[in-house]
Amino acid sequence: MRTLTAFLLPLFLAACSGIPLMSMPKLIALQGNLLDANPAEFMVAIQADSRLTPPPGSSPVLHLDVKPKEEGSFPRIQKMLKMQENDWSPALMGLKPAGKGRKWFIYAFTPESAEELRKVQAQFRAIKAQNKGGSLQLGIAQENVAAKNPELGNTKWESWLQVSRKDGFFELWSGTLGELVAQGQPR
């Protein structure tokens, strides 16, 4: 898709607050990289206060929305791909051990979500081969992982992303738990 250019990370890019400047080139390249990525290597890492206990079964969700430039040129693709918790390991490139009072929460696609992403990637390649344009919007919702404990509201929250193992993780967003929860609220 030549014109697959619209790129949004609604939760993280709200007014570009908390996004490290060094991460911007990787965010810009993310739309193309994701559609060629190995789903088994895509991961989200969250570093938060060690007192945080996410609700059982909670995890980040990747929102994908591929819209045709011209209505009807291909069916719109909308997916919500759930992730599941994995263990932190020193082998995860780009993630240093969490400091005192901090903890890593590592998430990867569930097997069902990984398979669904493979299907979307195949659809994307077919659309691209037909020279049909469109836009891709991405979002990673993680507010359901955050406990809404008032005593943790001012604690630091860092979100990191890995699209491929060889590139490792890069910092996606940094702020407080309270800011994250506020960004996830309806406006």
GROMACS .gro file of C-alpha atoms in nm:
model
  187
    1MET     CA    1   0.000   0.000   0.000
    2ARG     CA    2   0.171   0.316  -0.120
    3THR     CA    3  -0.044   0.543   0.087
    4LEU     CA    4  -0.065   0.343   0.405
    5THR     CA    5   0.047   0.646   0.602
    6ALA     CA    6  -0.201   0.750   0.868
    7PHE     CA    7  -0.047   0.637   1.192
    8LEU     CA    8  -0.193   0.673   1.538
    9LEU     CA    9  -0.115   0.537   1.877
   10PRO     CA   10  -0.411   0.700   2.045
   11LEU     CA   11  -0.329   0.605   2.399
   12PHE     CA   12   0.038   0.695   2.382
   13LEU     CA   13   0.052   0.978   2.136
   14ALA     CA   14  -0.210   1.197   2.301
   15ALA     CA   15  -0.041   1.534   2.262
   16CYS     CA   16   0.294   1.349   2.234
   17SER     CA   17   0.335   1.374   2.611
   18GLY     CA   18   0.572   1.128   2.771
   19ILE     CA   19   0.718   0.994   2.444
   20PRO     CA   20   1.099   0.996   2.440
   21LEU     CA   21   1.233   1.189   2.140
   22MET     CA   22   1.473   0.903   2.061
   23SER     CA   23   1.172   0.673   2.010
   24MET     CA   24   1.004   0.883   1.740
   25PRO     CA   25   1.190   0.727   1.440
   26LYS     CA   26   1.096   0.378   1.562
   27LEU     CA   27   0.734   0.482   1.610
   28ILE     CA   28   0.723   0.624   1.258
   29ALA     CA   29   0.860   0.295   1.118
   30LEU     CA   30   0.629   0.085   1.335
   31GLN     CA   31   0.338   0.058   1.090
   32GLY     CA   32   0.550  -0.103   0.819
   33ASN     CA   33   0.750  -0.312   1.062
   34LEU     CA   34   0.444  -0.456   1.235
   35LEU     CA   35   0.291  -0.578   0.912
   36ASP     CA   36   0.611  -0.770   0.835
   37ALA     CA   37   0.694  -0.876   1.193
   38ASN     CA   38   0.706  -1.223   1.338
   39PRO     CA   39   0.411  -1.219   1.583
   40ALA     CA   40   0.609  -1.438   1.825
   41GLU     CA   41   0.866  -1.158   1.867
   42PHE     CA   42   0.623  -0.868   1.925
   43MET     CA   43   0.619  -0.780   2.296
   44VAL     CA   44   0.508  -0.504   2.531
   45ALA     CA   45   0.700  -0.446   2.854
   46ILE     CA   46   0.575  -0.233   3.139
   47GLN     CA   47   0.793  -0.125   3.429
   48ALA     CA   48   0.590  -0.015   3.729
   49ASP     CA   49   0.587   0.002   4.106
   50SER     CA   50   0.637  -0.346   4.253
   51ARG     CA   51   0.322  -0.297   4.465
   52LEU     CA   52   0.111  -0.295   4.147
   53THR     CA   53  -0.092  -0.609   4.103
   54PRO     CA   54  -0.275  -0.609   3.769
   55PRO     CA   55  -0.627  -0.753   3.781
   56PRO     CA   56  -0.634  -1.129   3.703
   57GLY     CA   57  -0.648  -1.193   3.329
   58SER     CA   58  -0.569  -0.833   3.237
   59SER     CA   59  -0.320  -0.760   2.961
   60PRO     CA   60  -0.249  -0.501   2.693
   61VAL     CA   61  -0.454  -0.518   2.372
   62LEU     CA   62  -0.324  -0.418   2.028
   63HIS     CA   63  -0.588  -0.240   1.819
   64LEU     CA   64  -0.541  -0.262   1.440
   65ASP     CA   65  -0.758  -0.071   1.195
   66VAL     CA   66  -0.684  -0.085   0.821
   67LYS     CA   67  -0.919   0.140   0.620
   68PRO     CA   68  -0.939   0.161   0.241
   69LYS     CA   69  -0.860   0.498   0.085
   70GLU     CA   70  -1.156   0.450  -0.146
   71GLU     CA   71  -1.465   0.307   0.023
   72GLY     CA   72  -1.531  -0.047  -0.100
   73SER     CA   73  -1.191  -0.109  -0.262
   74PHE     CA   74  -1.130  -0.371   0.008
   75PRO     CA   75  -1.306  -0.464   0.331
   76ARG     CA   76  -1.198  -0.264   0.635
   77ILE     CA   77  -0.989  -0.474   0.876
   78GLN     CA   78  -1.041  -0.411   1.248
   79LYS     CA   79  -0.881  -0.638   1.507
   80MET     CA   80  -0.822  -0.633   1.881
   81LEU     CA   81  -0.531  -0.864   1.955
   82LYS     CA   82  -0.501  -0.973   2.318
   83MET     CA   83  -0.169  -1.035   2.486
   84GLN     CA   84  -0.069  -1.259   2.775
   85GLU     CA   85   0.189  -1.221   3.050
   86ASN     CA   86   0.539  -1.367   3.001
   87ASP     CA   87   0.841  -1.372   3.231
   88TRP     CA   88   1.117  -1.110   3.234
   89SER     CA   89   1.460  -1.239   3.136
   90PRO     CA   90   1.803  -1.074   3.113
   91ALA     CA   91   1.805  -1.198   2.751
   92LEU     CA   92   1.537  -0.940   2.658
   93MET     CA   93   1.743  -0.686   2.465
   94GLY     CA   94   1.703  -0.327   2.579
   95LEU     CA   95   1.546  -0.399   2.919
   96LYS     CA   96   1.768  -0.355   3.222
   97PRO     CA   97   1.675  -0.523   3.548
   98ALA     CA   98   1.408  -0.327   3.734
   99GLY     CA   99   1.538  -0.108   4.014
  100LYS     CA  100   1.448  -0.130   4.380
  101GLY     CA  101   1.071  -0.112   4.431
  102ARG     CA  102   1.009  -0.166   4.057
  103LYS     CA  103   0.892  -0.466   3.855
  104TRP     CA  104   0.870  -0.567   3.487
  105PHE     CA  105   0.545  -0.694   3.338
  106ILE     CA  106   0.617  -0.859   3.001
  107TYR     CA  107   0.342  -0.940   2.750
  108ALA     CA  108   0.332  -1.123   2.415
  109PHE     CA  109   0.047  -1.221   2.185
  110THR     CA  110  -0.170  -1.514   2.281
  111PRO     CA  111  -0.144  -1.799   2.026
  112GLU     CA  112  -0.486  -1.697   1.889
  113SER     CA  113  -0.381  -1.332   1.851
  114ALA     CA  114  -0.052  -1.431   1.685
  115GLU     CA  115  -0.247  -1.637   1.432
  116GLU     CA  116  -0.491  -1.350   1.376
  117LEU     CA  117  -0.200  -1.109   1.312
  118ARG     CA  118  -0.057  -1.355   1.056
  119LYS     CA  119  -0.394  -1.348   0.876
  120VAL     CA  120  -0.398  -0.966   0.879
  121GLN     CA  121  -0.043  -0.962   0.744
  122ALA     CA  122  -0.147  -1.195   0.459
  123GLN     CA  123  -0.450  -0.975   0.383
  124PHE     CA  124  -0.223  -0.670   0.385
  125ARG     CA  125   0.019  -0.831   0.139
  126ALA     CA  126  -0.273  -0.916  -0.094
  127ILE     CA  127  -0.407  -0.559  -0.073
  128LYS     CA  128  -0.058  -0.418  -0.135
  129ALA     CA  129  -0.012  -0.645  -0.440
  130GLN     CA  130  -0.330  -0.495  -0.589
  131ASN     CA  131  -0.192  -0.140  -0.538
  132LYS     CA  132  -0.488  -0.040  -0.323
  133GLY     CA  133  -0.423   0.245  -0.081
  134GLY     CA  134  -0.547   0.294   0.268
  135SER     CA  135  -0.453   0.388   0.618
  136LEU     CA  136  -0.337   0.196   0.921
  137GLN     CA  137  -0.415   0.299   1.276
  138LEU     CA  138  -0.249   0.126   1.569
  139GLY     CA  139  -0.315   0.155   1.937
  140ILE     CA  140  -0.199  -0.033   2.242
  141ALA     CA  141  -0.448  -0.018   2.525
  142GLN     CA  142  -0.290  -0.100   2.856
  143GLU     CA  143  -0.507   0.086   3.104
  144ASN     CA  144  -0.679  -0.239   3.204
  145VAL     CA  145  -0.342  -0.361   3.338
  146ALA     CA  146  -0.317  -0.058   3.565
  147ALA     CA  147  -0.461  -0.087   3.911
  148LYS     CA  148  -0.662   0.219   3.994
  149ASN     CA  149  -0.519   0.241   4.347
  150PRO     CA  150  -0.498   0.610   4.444
  151GLU     CA  151  -0.178   0.547   4.644
  152LEU     CA  152   0.000   0.437   4.323
  153GLY     CA  153  -0.128   0.725   4.106
  154ASN     CA  154   0.195   0.925   4.122
  155THR     CA  155   0.428   0.629   4.069
  156LYS     CA  156   0.631   0.604   3.749
  157TRP     CA  157   0.501   0.389   3.461
  158GLU     CA  158   0.718   0.302   3.161
  159SER     CA  159   0.596   0.127   2.847
  160TRP     CA  160   0.844  -0.042   2.615
  161LEU     CA  161   0.786  -0.214   2.281
  162GLN     CA  162   0.967  -0.483   2.084
  163VAL     CA  163   0.870  -0.557   1.725
  164SER     CA  164   1.166  -0.788   1.654
  165ARG     CA  165   1.421  -0.962   1.877
  166LYS     CA  166   1.715  -0.832   1.675
  167ASP     CA  167   1.608  -0.470   1.736
  168GLY     CA  168   1.512  -0.527   2.100
  169PHE     CA  169   1.291  -0.304   2.311
  170PHE     CA  170   1.258   0.073   2.288
  171GLU     CA  171   1.084   0.306   2.530
  172LEU     CA  172   0.739   0.394   2.406
  173TRP     CA  173   0.594   0.607   2.684
  174SER     CA  174   0.687   0.728   3.030
  175GLY     CA  175   0.473   0.905   3.286
  176THR     CA  176   0.277   0.830   3.599
  177LEU     CA  177   0.020   0.560   3.654
  178GLY     CA  178  -0.237   0.835   3.709
  179GLU     CA  179  -0.158   0.991   3.369
  180LEU     CA  180  -0.193   0.652   3.200
  181VAL     CA  181  -0.531   0.585   3.360
  182ALA     CA  182  -0.650   0.937   3.266
  183GLN     CA  183  -0.548   0.882   2.901
  184GLY     CA  184  -0.756   0.564   2.890
  185GLN     CA  185  -1.072   0.744   3.009
  186PRO     CA  186  -1.338   0.853   2.756
  187ARG     CA  187  -1.309   1.218   2.659
   0.00000   0.00000   0.00000
